[in-house]
């Protein structure tokens, strides 16, 4: 089955700096890669996703890049703010159908310091 | 984005009793929903896939008689933790995938068994 590795497990940045979180996946058949933000005591919230036919996607301060050959994808957050502090999870799946399971990375605790 | 509602957000029960958690897709029909369990500072662990009108598919190591799943309609799946024990205390989260999009998660349910 699919295996997703995520690094780093913790990341501390100064407000205004950029943060990068990296994930690798094992199954070349995976073609959908979402990123989730989870605040304490809440369910994960989808923040951005990318499909395998695209190399990069951007949404305001958040961007995701995908390297299919190397089987890795990254989340980039620019101009970080304190409210960006949370746990971030990457995930991978084969397809976006309703029954396609997501395999999650181990999570990154991001702390944005003032 | 699509909305998934989970209820209750927290519950405390006595050891030996059963607890039911509801997961509703509010603005779309979900033939498949997923149930996860999350321990503190850990990733989401898929417990089972809930299929509307048929039996749930459980992940390896998850006791189907302990965690009863019912998906009686296209907008509602329930997870019942039967004969709960303190080791069942955890954060339970459901999700549903809107076709062509990512998975959307409920708010999570904090179960504490005393």
XYZ file of N, CA, C and O in Angstrom, chain A residues 14-76:
252
model
N 10.035 32.535 12.367
C 9.675 33.870 12.811
C 8.562 34.414 11.917
O 8.512 34.114 10.712
N 7.707 35.192 12.520
C 6.622 35.799 11.750
C 7.185 36.538 10.537
O 8.147 37.282 10.650
N 6.564 36.295 9.383
C 7.022 36.929 8.158
C 7.944 36.067 7.325
O 8.100 36.303 6.121
N 8.552 35.067 7.963
C 9.424 34.158 7.220
C 8.583 33.135 6.468
O 7.370 33.036 6.641
N 9.263 32.359 5.633
C 8.594 31.289 4.894
C 8.767 29.959 5.614
O 9.721 29.756 6.362
N 7.830 29.063 5.378
C 7.889 27.711 5.948
C 7.697 26.709 4.818
O 6.850 26.912 3.939
N 8.485 25.654 4.860
C 8.389 24.608 3.844
C 8.273 23.251 4.525
O 9.060 22.926 5.419
N 7.308 22.491 4.109
C 7.099 21.144 4.633
C 7.138 20.183 3.450
O 6.523 20.451 2.413
N 7.866 19.080 3.628
C 8.070 18.171 2.508
C 7.497 16.786 2.781
O 7.556 16.296 3.906
N 6.984 16.178 1.729
C 6.440 14.819 1.834
C 6.912 13.982 0.649
O 7.089 14.511 -0.453
N 7.096 12.709 0.907
C 7.386 11.766 -0.168
C 6.360 10.646 -0.120
O 5.824 10.331 0.952
N 6.060 10.088 -1.263
C 5.111 8.989 -1.328
C 5.741 7.819 -2.062
O 6.725 7.971 -2.779
N 5.167 6.646 -1.876
C 5.810 5.444 -2.409
C 5.128 4.886 -3.653
O 5.792 4.274 -4.494
N 3.826 5.093 -3.779
C 3.075 4.471 -4.867
C 2.959 5.426 -6.055
O 2.301 6.463 -5.953
N 3.570 5.063 -7.154
C 3.557 5.921 -8.330
C 2.152 6.082 -8.923
O 1.925 6.959 -9.755
N 1.223 5.236 -8.500
C -0.153 5.343 -8.988
C -0.924 6.471 -8.292
O -1.990 6.877 -8.765
N -0.420 6.981 -7.193
C -1.087 8.092 -6.508
C -1.085 9.317 -7.404
O -0.087 9.627 -8.063
N -2.201 10.003 -7.461
C -2.293 11.146 -8.368
C -3.011 12.349 -7.783
O -3.337 13.305 -8.485
N -3.273 12.298 -6.492
C -3.954 13.420 -5.844
C -3.317 13.645 -4.485
O -3.161 12.708 -3.691
N -2.937 14.921 -4.229
C -2.129 15.221 -3.046
C -2.686 16.467 -2.342
O -2.379 17.592 -2.706
N -3.470 16.262 -1.300
C -4.005 17.404 -0.545
C -3.154 17.716 0.685
O -2.413 16.864 1.177
N -3.306 18.928 1.163
C -2.677 19.350 2.405
C -3.777 19.822 3.364
O -4.703 20.518 2.958
N -3.601 19.430 4.625
C -4.584 19.794 5.636
C -3.930 20.538 6.790
O -2.779 20.273 7.152
N -4.683 21.447 7.357
C -4.279 22.182 8.551
C -5.193 21.767 9.688
O -6.417 21.774 9.529
N -4.602 21.372 10.803
C -5.415 20.957 11.942
C -5.050 21.782 13.163
O -3.916 21.744 13.634
N -6.029 22.480 13.662
C -5.857 23.230 14.900
C -6.257 22.340 16.072
O -7.007 21.374 15.914
N -5.766 22.666 17.225
C -5.954 21.830 18.402
C -7.427 21.579 18.684
O -8.225 22.515 18.753
N -7.781 20.317 18.797
C -9.147 19.952 19.138
C -10.139 20.044 18.008
O -11.351 19.927 18.227
N -9.652 20.233 16.781
C -10.546 20.355 15.635
C -10.200 19.330 14.564
O -9.126 18.732 14.571
N -11.115 19.157 13.631
C -10.847 18.282 12.512
C -9.939 18.952 11.500
O -9.827 20.183 11.472
N -9.260 18.187 10.658
C -8.395 18.775 9.630
C -9.185 19.587 8.621
O -10.317 19.244 8.270
N -8.563 20.648 8.155
C -9.191 21.524 7.170
C -8.346 21.519 5.898
O -7.142 21.763 5.938
N -8.984 21.241 4.771
C -8.286 21.239 3.492
C -7.844 22.654 3.144
O -8.655 23.575 3.116
N -6.543 22.832 2.885
C -6.061 24.166 2.568
C -5.622 24.300 1.118
O -5.713 25.383 0.531
N -5.133 23.239 0.520
C -4.734 23.271 -0.875
C -4.514 21.841 -1.333
O -4.224 20.966 -0.509
N -4.667 21.609 -2.609
C -4.411 20.280 -3.147
C -3.837 20.399 -4.544
O -3.890 21.457 -5.174
N -3.263 19.314 -5.008
C -2.670 19.318 -6.349
C -2.855 17.949 -6.975
O -2.807 16.926 -6.285
N -3.109 17.953 -8.256
C -3.245 16.711 -8.999
C -1.977 16.444 -9.787
O -1.198 17.362 -10.067
N -1.792 15.203 -10.188
C -0.511 14.796 -10.762
C -0.237 15.401 -12.135
O 0.883 15.322 -12.634
N -1.239 15.996 -12.759
C -1.003 16.598 -14.064
C -0.547 18.053 -13.955
O -0.403 18.753 -14.968
N -0.301 18.483 -12.722
C 0.118 19.861 -12.464
C 1.375 19.838 -11.613
O 1.502 19.016 -10.712
N 2.310 20.741 -11.888
C 3.546 20.756 -11.127
C 3.545 21.714 -9.955
O 4.281 21.529 -8.996
N 2.677 22.728 -10.039
C 2.652 23.719 -8.983
C 1.279 24.364 -8.924
O 0.615 24.541 -9.947
N 0.867 24.721 -7.725
C -0.408 25.397 -7.544
C -0.249 26.389 -6.418
O 0.387 26.100 -5.409
N -0.842 27.568 -6.603
C -0.684 28.616 -5.606
C -2.033 29.205 -5.236
O -2.905 29.375 -6.089
N -2.178 29.527 -3.958
C -3.391 30.175 -3.467
C -2.961 31.178 -2.412
O -2.720 30.833 -1.267
N -2.814 32.412 -2.828
C -2.385 33.510 -1.962
C -1.026 33.176 -1.348
O -0.042 33.061 -2.073
N -0.950 32.997 -0.036
C 0.349 32.762 0.603
C 0.768 31.300 0.619
O 1.831 30.942 1.115
N -0.081 30.454 0.103
C 0.177 29.019 0.152
C 0.421 28.485 -1.252
O -0.287 28.852 -2.196
N 1.418 27.622 -1.379
C 1.706 26.993 -2.663
C 2.104 25.549 -2.422
O 2.630 25.200 -1.351
N 1.830 24.726 -3.390
C 2.242 23.336 -3.330
C 2.961 22.996 -4.634
O 2.549 23.436 -5.708
N 4.058 22.260 -4.526
C 4.795 21.805 -5.699
C 4.824 20.287 -5.699
O 4.820 19.650 -4.645
N 4.856 19.717 -6.867
C 4.851 18.269 -7.014
C 5.922 17.841 -8.013
O 6.004 18.385 -9.112
N 6.728 16.872 -7.610
C 7.716 16.270 -8.493
C 7.355 14.795 -8.622
O 7.671 13.989 -7.746
N 6.680 14.447 -9.709
C 6.215 13.075 -9.882
C 7.368 12.092 -10.042
O 7.298 10.956 -9.582
N 8.410 12.525 -10.715
C 9.549 11.638 -10.947
C 10.189 11.222 -9.628
O 10.497 10.050 -9.410
N 10.371 12.196 -8.769
C 10.992 11.932 -7.472
C 9.973 11.476 -6.426
O 10.346 11.082 -5.323
N 8.704 11.571 -6.755
C 7.613 11.209 -5.838
C 7.690 12.004 -4.555
O 7.663 11.435 -3.439
N 7.796 13.303 -4.718
C 7.696 14.131 -3.533
C 6.948 15.420 -3.839
O 6.887 15.875 -4.979
N 6.336 15.962 -2.808
C 5.584 17.199 -2.932
C 5.774 18.030 -1.670
O 6.088 17.496 -0.608
N 5.656 19.324 -1.846
C 5.979 20.239 -0.747
C 4.929 21.324 -0.587
O 4.317 21.750 -1.566
N 4.789 21.764 0.642
C 3.905 22.892 0.969
C 4.778 24.082 1.316
O 5.713 23.964 2.110
N 4.461 25.216 0.712
C 5.214 26.439 0.962
C 4.253 27.491 1.492
O 3.229 27.784 0.859
